[in-house]
Short mmCIF file of C-alpha atoms in Angstrom, two decimals:
data_model
loop_
_atom_site.label_atom_id
_atom_site.label_comp_id
_atom_site.label_asym_id
_atom_site.label_seq_id
_atom_site.Cartn_x
_atom_site.Cartn_y
_atom_site.Cartn_z
CA MET A 1 -0.95 -18.44 20.17
CA GLY A 2 -2.48 -17.02 23.32
CA THR A 3 -5.83 -18.69 22.68
CA LEU A 4 -4.42 -22.16 22.05
CA PRO A 5 -4.47 -23.15 25.74
CA ILE A 6 -8.11 -22.08 25.89
CA ALA A 7 -8.95 -24.01 22.71
CA MET A 8 -7.12 -27.11 23.92
CA GLY A 9 -9.00 -26.99 27.22
CA LEU A 10 -6.09 -26.61 29.61
CA GLY A 11 -6.56 -25.29 33.13
CA ALA A 12 -9.31 -25.11 35.70
CA GLY A 13 -12.81 -24.49 34.36
CA SER A 14 -11.71 -25.12 30.82
CA GLU A 15 -14.88 -27.00 29.91
CA ALA A 16 -16.80 -23.73 29.82
CA ARG A 17 -14.14 -21.78 27.87
CA LYS A 18 -13.16 -24.42 25.31
CA PRO A 19 -15.93 -23.58 22.77
CA LEU A 20 -14.92 -19.92 22.84
CA GLY A 21 -11.28 -20.80 22.27
CA LEU A 22 -12.16 -23.10 19.38
CA ALA A 23 -14.27 -20.38 17.76
CA VAL A 24 -11.47 -17.82 18.07
CA VAL A 25 -8.76 -20.13 16.75
CA GLY A 26 -11.01 -21.38 13.93
CA GLY A 27 -11.92 -17.84 12.95
CA LEU A 28 -8.28 -16.80 12.85
CA LEU A 29 -7.37 -19.78 10.66
CA VAL A 30 -10.23 -19.11 8.23
CA SER A 31 -9.39 -15.42 8.01
CA GLN A 32 -5.75 -16.25 7.29
CA LEU A 33 -6.82 -18.62 4.54
CA LEU A 34 -9.05 -15.99 2.98
CA THR A 35 -6.46 -13.25 3.23
CA LEU A 36 -3.46 -15.18 1.97
CA TYR A 37 -4.99 -17.39 -0.71
CA ILE A 38 -8.47 -16.41 -1.79
CA THR A 39 -7.99 -12.63 -2.11
CA PRO A 40 -5.01 -12.82 -4.51
CA VAL A 41 -6.90 -15.34 -6.66
CA ILE A 42 -9.83 -12.94 -6.92
CA TYR A 43 -7.47 -10.15 -7.99
CA LEU A 44 -5.94 -12.39 -10.65
CA TYR A 45 -9.38 -13.24 -12.04
CA LEU A 46 -10.36 -9.57 -12.10
CA GLU A 47 -7.13 -8.69 -13.93
CA ARG A 48 -7.73 -11.41 -16.52
CA ALA A 49 -11.29 -10.20 -17.03
CA ARG A 50 -10.06 -6.63 -17.49
CA THR A 51 -7.48 -7.59 -20.11
CA TRP A 52 -10.00 -9.81 -21.91
CA ASN A 53 -12.49 -6.94 -21.96
CA GLU A 54 -9.86 -4.52 -23.29
CA ARG A 55 -8.92 -6.93 -26.08
CA ARG A 56 -12.57 -7.47 -26.96
CA ARG A 57 -13.24 -3.72 -27.08
CA GLY A 58 -10.12 -3.14 -29.14
CA ARG A 59 -11.26 -5.71 -31.69
CA SER A 60 -14.77 -4.28 -31.94
CA ALA A 61 -13.37 -0.73 -32.31
CA ALA A 62 -11.09 -1.91 -35.13
CA VAL A 63 -14.01 -3.57 -36.91
CA THR A 64 -16.19 -0.43 -36.75
CA ALA A 65 -13.29 1.81 -37.84
CA GLY A 66 -12.59 -0.39 -40.86
CA ALA A 67 -16.22 -0.40 -41.99
#
């Protein structure tokens, strides 16, 4: 919240600081998006891949044990 006045361009000399404020606020928003939404999705996909792999290995072990 402290960088919002810089990003909005409030105050004297704000023309020079506005790009920096926009970069900081944009970076914080993107990092929040990645942390809160993308990372849990990646963990879910990895968990599904692990369980799929375990089932596949269990099936192939049962086939070789029965032969």
